[in-house]
Coordinates of C-alpha atoms in Angstrom, one line a residue:
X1 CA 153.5 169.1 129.7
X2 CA 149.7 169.3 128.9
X3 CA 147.8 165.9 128.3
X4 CA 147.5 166.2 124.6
X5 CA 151.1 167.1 124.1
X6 CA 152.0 164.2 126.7
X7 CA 149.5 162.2 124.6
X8 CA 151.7 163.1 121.0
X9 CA 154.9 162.5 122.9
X10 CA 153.9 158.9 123.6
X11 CA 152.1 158.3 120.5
X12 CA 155.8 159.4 118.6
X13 CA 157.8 157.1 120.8
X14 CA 155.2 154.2 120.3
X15 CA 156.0 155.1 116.7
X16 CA 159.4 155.2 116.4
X17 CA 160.0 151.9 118.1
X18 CA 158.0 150.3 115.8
X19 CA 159.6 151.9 112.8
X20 CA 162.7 150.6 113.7
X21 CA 164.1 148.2 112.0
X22 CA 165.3 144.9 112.9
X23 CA 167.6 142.1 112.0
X24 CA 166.6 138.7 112.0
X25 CA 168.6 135.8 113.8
X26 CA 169.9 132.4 112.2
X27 CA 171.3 129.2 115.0
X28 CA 172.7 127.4 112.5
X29 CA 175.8 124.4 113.0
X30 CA 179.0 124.9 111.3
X31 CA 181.4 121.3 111.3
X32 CA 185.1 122.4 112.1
X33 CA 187.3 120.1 110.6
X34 CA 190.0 121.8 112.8
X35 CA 188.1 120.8 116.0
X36 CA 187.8 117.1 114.8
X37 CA 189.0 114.3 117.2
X38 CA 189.7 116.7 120.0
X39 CA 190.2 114.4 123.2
X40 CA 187.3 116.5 125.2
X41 CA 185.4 114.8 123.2
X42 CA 183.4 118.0 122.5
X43 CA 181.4 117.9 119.1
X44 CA 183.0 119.3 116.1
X45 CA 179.5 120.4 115.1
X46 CA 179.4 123.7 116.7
X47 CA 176.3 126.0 117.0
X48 CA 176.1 129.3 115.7
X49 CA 174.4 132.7 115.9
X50 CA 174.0 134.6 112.5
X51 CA 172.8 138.5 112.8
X52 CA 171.1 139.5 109.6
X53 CA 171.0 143.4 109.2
X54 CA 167.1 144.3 108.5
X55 CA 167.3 144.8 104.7
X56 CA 168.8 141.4 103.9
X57 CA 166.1 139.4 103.1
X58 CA 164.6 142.6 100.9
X59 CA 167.9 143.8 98.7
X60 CA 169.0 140.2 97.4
X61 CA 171.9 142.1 95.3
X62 CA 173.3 143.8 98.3
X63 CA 176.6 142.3 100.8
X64 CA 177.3 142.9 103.7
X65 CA 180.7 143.6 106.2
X66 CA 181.1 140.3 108.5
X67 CA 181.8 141.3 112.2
X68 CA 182.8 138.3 114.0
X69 CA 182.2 138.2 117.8
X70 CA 183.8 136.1 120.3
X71 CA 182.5 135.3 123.7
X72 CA 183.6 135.0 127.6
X73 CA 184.6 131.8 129.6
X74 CA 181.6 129.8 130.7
X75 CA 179.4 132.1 128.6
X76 CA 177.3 130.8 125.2
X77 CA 175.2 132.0 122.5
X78 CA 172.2 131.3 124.6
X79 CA 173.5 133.7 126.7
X80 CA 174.9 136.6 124.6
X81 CA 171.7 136.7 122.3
X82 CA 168.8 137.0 124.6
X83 CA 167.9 133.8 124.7
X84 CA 168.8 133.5 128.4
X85 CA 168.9 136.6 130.6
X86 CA 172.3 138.0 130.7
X87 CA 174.2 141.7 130.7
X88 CA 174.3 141.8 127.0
X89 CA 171.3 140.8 124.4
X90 CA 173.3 141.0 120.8
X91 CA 170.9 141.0 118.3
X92 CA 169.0 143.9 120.4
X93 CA 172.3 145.8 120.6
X94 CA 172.6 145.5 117.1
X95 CA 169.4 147.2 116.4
X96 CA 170.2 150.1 118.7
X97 CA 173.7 150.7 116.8
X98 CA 171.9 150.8 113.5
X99 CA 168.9 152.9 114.5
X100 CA 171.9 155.2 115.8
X101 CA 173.4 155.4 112.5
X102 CA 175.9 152.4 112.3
X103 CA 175.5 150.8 108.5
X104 CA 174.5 147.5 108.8
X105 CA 176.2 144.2 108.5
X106 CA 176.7 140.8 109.7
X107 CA 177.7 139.5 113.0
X108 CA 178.8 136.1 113.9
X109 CA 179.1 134.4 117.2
X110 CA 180.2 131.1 117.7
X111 CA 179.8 128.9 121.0
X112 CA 182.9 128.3 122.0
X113 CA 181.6 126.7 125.1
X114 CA 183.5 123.5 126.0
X115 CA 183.7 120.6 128.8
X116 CA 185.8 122.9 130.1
X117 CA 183.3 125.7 130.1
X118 CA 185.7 127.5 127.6
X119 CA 187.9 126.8 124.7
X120 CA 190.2 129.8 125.4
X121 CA 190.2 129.9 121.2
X122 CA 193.8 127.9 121.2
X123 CA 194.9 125.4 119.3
X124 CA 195.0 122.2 121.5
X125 CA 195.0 118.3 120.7
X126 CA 192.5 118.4 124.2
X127 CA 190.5 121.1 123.6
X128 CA 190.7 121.4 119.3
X129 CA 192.2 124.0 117.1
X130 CA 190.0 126.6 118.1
X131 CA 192.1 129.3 116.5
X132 CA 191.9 127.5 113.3
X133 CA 188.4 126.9 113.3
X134 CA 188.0 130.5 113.8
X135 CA 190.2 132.2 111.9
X136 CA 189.4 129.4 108.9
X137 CA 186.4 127.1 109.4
X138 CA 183.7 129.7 110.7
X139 CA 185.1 131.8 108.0
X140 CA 184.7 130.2 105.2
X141 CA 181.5 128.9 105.8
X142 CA 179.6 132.0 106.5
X143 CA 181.1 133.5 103.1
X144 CA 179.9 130.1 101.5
X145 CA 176.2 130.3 102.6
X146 CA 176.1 134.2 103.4
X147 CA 176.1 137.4 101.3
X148 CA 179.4 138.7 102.7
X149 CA 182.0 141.1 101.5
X150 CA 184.5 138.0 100.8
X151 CA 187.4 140.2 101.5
X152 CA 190.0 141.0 103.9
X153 CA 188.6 144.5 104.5
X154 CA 185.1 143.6 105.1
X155 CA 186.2 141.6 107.7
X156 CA 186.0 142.3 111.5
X157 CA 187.0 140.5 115.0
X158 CA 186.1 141.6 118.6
X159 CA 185.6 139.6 121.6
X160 CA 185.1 140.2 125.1
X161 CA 187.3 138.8 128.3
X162 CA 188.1 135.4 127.0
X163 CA 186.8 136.7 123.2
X164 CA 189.0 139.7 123.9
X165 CA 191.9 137.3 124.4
X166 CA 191.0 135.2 121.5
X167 CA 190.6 138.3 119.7
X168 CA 194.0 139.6 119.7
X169 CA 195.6 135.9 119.8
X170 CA 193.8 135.0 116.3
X171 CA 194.0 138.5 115.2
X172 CA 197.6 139.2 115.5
X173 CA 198.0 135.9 113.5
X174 CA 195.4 136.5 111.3
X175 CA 195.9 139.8 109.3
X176 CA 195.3 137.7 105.9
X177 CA 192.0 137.2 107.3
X178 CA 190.6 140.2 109.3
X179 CA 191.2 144.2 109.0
X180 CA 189.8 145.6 112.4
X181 CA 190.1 144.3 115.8
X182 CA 188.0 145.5 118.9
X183 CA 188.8 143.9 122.3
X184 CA 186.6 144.4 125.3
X185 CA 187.9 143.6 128.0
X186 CA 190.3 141.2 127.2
X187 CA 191.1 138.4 129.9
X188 CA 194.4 136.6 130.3
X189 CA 196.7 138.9 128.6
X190 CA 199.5 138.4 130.9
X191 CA 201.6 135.7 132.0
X192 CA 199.8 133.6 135.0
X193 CA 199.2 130.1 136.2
X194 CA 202.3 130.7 139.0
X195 CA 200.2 130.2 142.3
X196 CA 199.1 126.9 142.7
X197 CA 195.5 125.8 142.7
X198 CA 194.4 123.0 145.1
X199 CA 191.1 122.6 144.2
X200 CA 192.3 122.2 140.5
X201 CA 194.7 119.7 141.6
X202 CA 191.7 118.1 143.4
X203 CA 189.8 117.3 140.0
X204 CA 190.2 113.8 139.0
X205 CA 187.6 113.3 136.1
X206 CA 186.0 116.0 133.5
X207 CA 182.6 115.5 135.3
X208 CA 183.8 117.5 138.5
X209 CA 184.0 121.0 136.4
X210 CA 180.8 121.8 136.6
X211 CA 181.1 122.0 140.2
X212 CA 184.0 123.6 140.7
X213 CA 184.5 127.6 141.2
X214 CA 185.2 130.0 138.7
X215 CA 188.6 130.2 139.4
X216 CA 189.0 126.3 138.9
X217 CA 187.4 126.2 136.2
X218 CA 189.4 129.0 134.2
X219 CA 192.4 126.6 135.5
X220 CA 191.6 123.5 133.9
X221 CA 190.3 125.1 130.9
X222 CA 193.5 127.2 130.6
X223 CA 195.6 123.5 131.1
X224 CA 193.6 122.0 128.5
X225 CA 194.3 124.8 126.3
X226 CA 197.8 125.7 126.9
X227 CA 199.5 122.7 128.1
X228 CA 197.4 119.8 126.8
X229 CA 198.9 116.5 127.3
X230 CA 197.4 113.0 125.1
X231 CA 199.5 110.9 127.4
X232 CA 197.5 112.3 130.9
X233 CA 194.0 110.7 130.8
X234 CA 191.1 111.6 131.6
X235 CA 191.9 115.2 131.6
X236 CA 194.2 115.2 129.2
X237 CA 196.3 118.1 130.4
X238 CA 199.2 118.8 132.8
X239 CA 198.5 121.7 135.5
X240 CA 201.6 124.2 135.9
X241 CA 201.9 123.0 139.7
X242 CA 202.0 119.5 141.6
X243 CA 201.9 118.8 145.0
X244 CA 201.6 122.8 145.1
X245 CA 205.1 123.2 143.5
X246 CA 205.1 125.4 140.3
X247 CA 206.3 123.2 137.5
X248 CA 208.5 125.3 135.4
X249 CA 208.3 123.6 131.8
X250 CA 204.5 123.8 132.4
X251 CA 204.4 127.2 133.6
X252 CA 206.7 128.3 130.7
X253 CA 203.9 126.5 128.1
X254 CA 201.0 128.9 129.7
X255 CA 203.6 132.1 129.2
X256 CA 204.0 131.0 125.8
X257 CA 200.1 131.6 124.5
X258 CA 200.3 135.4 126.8
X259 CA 199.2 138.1 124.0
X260 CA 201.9 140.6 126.0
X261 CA 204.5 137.6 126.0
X262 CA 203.6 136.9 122.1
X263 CA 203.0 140.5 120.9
X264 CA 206.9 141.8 119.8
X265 CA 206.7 138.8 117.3
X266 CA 203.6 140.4 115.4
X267 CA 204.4 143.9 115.4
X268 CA 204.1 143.6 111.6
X269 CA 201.1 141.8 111.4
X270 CA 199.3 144.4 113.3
X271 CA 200.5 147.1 111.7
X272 CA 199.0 145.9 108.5
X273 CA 195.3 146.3 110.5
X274 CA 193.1 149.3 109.5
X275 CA 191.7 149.4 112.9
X276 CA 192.5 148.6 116.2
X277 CA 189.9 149.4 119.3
X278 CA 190.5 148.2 122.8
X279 CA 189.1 149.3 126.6
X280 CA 188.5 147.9 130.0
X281 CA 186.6 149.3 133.1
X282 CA 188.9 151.3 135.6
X283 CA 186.8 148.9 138.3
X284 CA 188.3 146.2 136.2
X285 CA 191.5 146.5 138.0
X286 CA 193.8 143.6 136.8
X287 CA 192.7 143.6 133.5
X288 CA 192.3 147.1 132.9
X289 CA 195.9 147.1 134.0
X290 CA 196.9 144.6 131.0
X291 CA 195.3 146.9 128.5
X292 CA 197.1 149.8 129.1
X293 CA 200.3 147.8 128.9
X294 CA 199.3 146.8 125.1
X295 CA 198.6 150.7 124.5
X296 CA 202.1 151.5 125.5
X297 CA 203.5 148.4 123.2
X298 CA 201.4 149.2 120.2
X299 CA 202.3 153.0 120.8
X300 CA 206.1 152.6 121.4
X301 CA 206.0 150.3 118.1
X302 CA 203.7 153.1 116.1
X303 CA 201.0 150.7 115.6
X304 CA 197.8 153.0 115.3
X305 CA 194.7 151.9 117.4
X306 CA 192.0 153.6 119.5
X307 CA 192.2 152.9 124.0
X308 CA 189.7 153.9 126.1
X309 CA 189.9 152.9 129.9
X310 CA 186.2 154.2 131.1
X311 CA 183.5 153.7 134.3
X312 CA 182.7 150.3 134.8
X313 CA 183.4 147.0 136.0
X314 CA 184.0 143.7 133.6
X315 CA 180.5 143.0 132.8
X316 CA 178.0 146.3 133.8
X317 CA 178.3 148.4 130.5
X318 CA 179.5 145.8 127.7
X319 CA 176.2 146.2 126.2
X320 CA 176.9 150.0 126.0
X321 CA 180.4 149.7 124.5
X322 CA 178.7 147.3 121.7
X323 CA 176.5 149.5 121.0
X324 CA 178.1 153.0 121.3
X325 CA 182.0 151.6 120.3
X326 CA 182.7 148.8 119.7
X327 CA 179.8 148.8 116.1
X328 CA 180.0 152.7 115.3
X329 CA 183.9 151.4 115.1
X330 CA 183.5 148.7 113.1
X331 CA 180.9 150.7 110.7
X332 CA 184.0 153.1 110.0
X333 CA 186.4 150.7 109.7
X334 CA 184.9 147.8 107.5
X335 CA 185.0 148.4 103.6
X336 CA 182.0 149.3 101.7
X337 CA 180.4 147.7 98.5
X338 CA 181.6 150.2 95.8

């Protein structure tokens, strides 16, 4: 290419990046009434991120579609909007989709980040009724204080590993609430918790998590979620083994919350959904493995939804799949202002 030509080429790059148009992020604290008195002792004042598509502050008349976003165990906000380095930068993402063509709208992410590193987004006397505060608390506040499309079809949900699973647990429960679910990766689908875990075993007190390895951790957080118990201080929950024996009323408990275990009882619910959208990396072996069994549910039941297994592992291309799926999806899906 010649210098001036190289020269206009860079000149109309410079250009368009600054031409395009970005949101503005909110931190703001919503109180969940459903996460009072929870016996992790976790603040019912939770803090969360508030996309605002780039023509909100200059079209006061206009609403907006509400995407709410749900992230992975031991992740945060800080994390997930670019406040910390991490494999996905949301508000960034978001400007990409809609430079790309995607209409605009809101997105929602609360931090669901717990003493437990993860609220798994169950209801639970230890951990709080996460799904409620979700599904009801979150809601209603951001169509309080926000320009939203107050309405079931201007509504979204997606959520990645542990957001994936909180996803399709609120979701399928839900459908008086949302019209489109998107899982990414969704963790924890199956039944689990039948090989014992020493090291959980090992933890005596809340303040030896944050120590602990990843596998530990998703553990206790999944006790205190799944099989809380008030009577068991300080954790507050029962593991499904003791003394490395599987304990089978426990065990049964973690079944219980397993989307594929759950899923036959909501065919109905789902198939009331505009849109469903799920995939998984084909490095992402396990869990890739749990999404393709939810294809062959929905598909044996006729519940319509989009599947994709693609080229990647759990975390390297998420920010893609926001950007290129997971938003172009939702922009279809979500109902317009008339």
């Amino acid at each position: 290419m010649r210098p001036t030509l190289l020269l206009l080429a860079f000149a109309a790059a410079a250009l368009a990046q600054t031409d395009t148009p970005h949101g503005t992020v909110q931190r703001i604290q919503v109180h969940g009434k459903s996460l009072e008195g929870n016996l992790e002792g976790d603040s019912p004042d939770r803090d969360v991120a508030v996309y605002l598509p780039p023509s909100y502050a200059s079209s006061p008349g206009r609403r907006y579609p509400a995407v709410y976003l749900l992230h992975g165990f031991t992740d945060d906000v800080d994390h997930w909007w670019g406040v910390k380095q991490h494999f996905v930068n949301v508000p960034a993402v978001v400007d990409k989709a809609l430079a790309a063509g995607a209409r605009e709208m809101i997105v929602v992410m609360p931090n669901a980040f717990t003493r437990y590193q993860g609220s798994m987004y169950s209801n639970s006397p230890t951990t709080g009724n996460w799904e409620d505060y979700v599904a009801t608390d979150l809601v209603a506040y951001i169509d309080a204080h926000y320009r939203t499309i107050p309405e079931v079809p201007a509504r979204g949900l997606a959520g990645h590993s542990m957001g994936g699973y909180g996803a399709i647990r609120i979701g399928m429960k839900h459908p008086e609430v949302y019209s489109s679910l998107y899982l990414l990766s969704p963790c924890c689908m199956a039944p689990g918790g039948d090989r014992p875990n020493a090291r959980a075993e090992a933890i005596q007190d809340p303040t030896e998590v944050a120590q602990a390895d990843f596998g530990t951790k998703a553990a206790l957080a999944s006790a205190a979620a799944w099989s809380p118990n008030p009577a068991n201080p300080p954790l507050f929950f029962d593991l499904p083994w003791k003394s490395g024996e599987v304990r089978r009323d426990i065990l049964a408990k973690w079944t219980a919350n397993a989307p594929l275990a759950q899923i036959d009882q909501y065919i109905a619910n789902l198939k009331h959904y505009k849109a469903i959208g799920m995939d998984a990396g084909d490095k992402d072996i396990a869990i890739a493995a749990t999404v393709r069994q939810l294809d062959e549910i929905l598909t044996r039941y006729g519940v319509r939804h989009a599947f994709e297994i693609y080229s990647g592992d759990h975390v390297n291309h998420v920010a893609d799949r926001l950007e290129t799926k997971v938003l172009p999806f939702f922009s279809a899906a979500l109902m317009r202002v008339p």
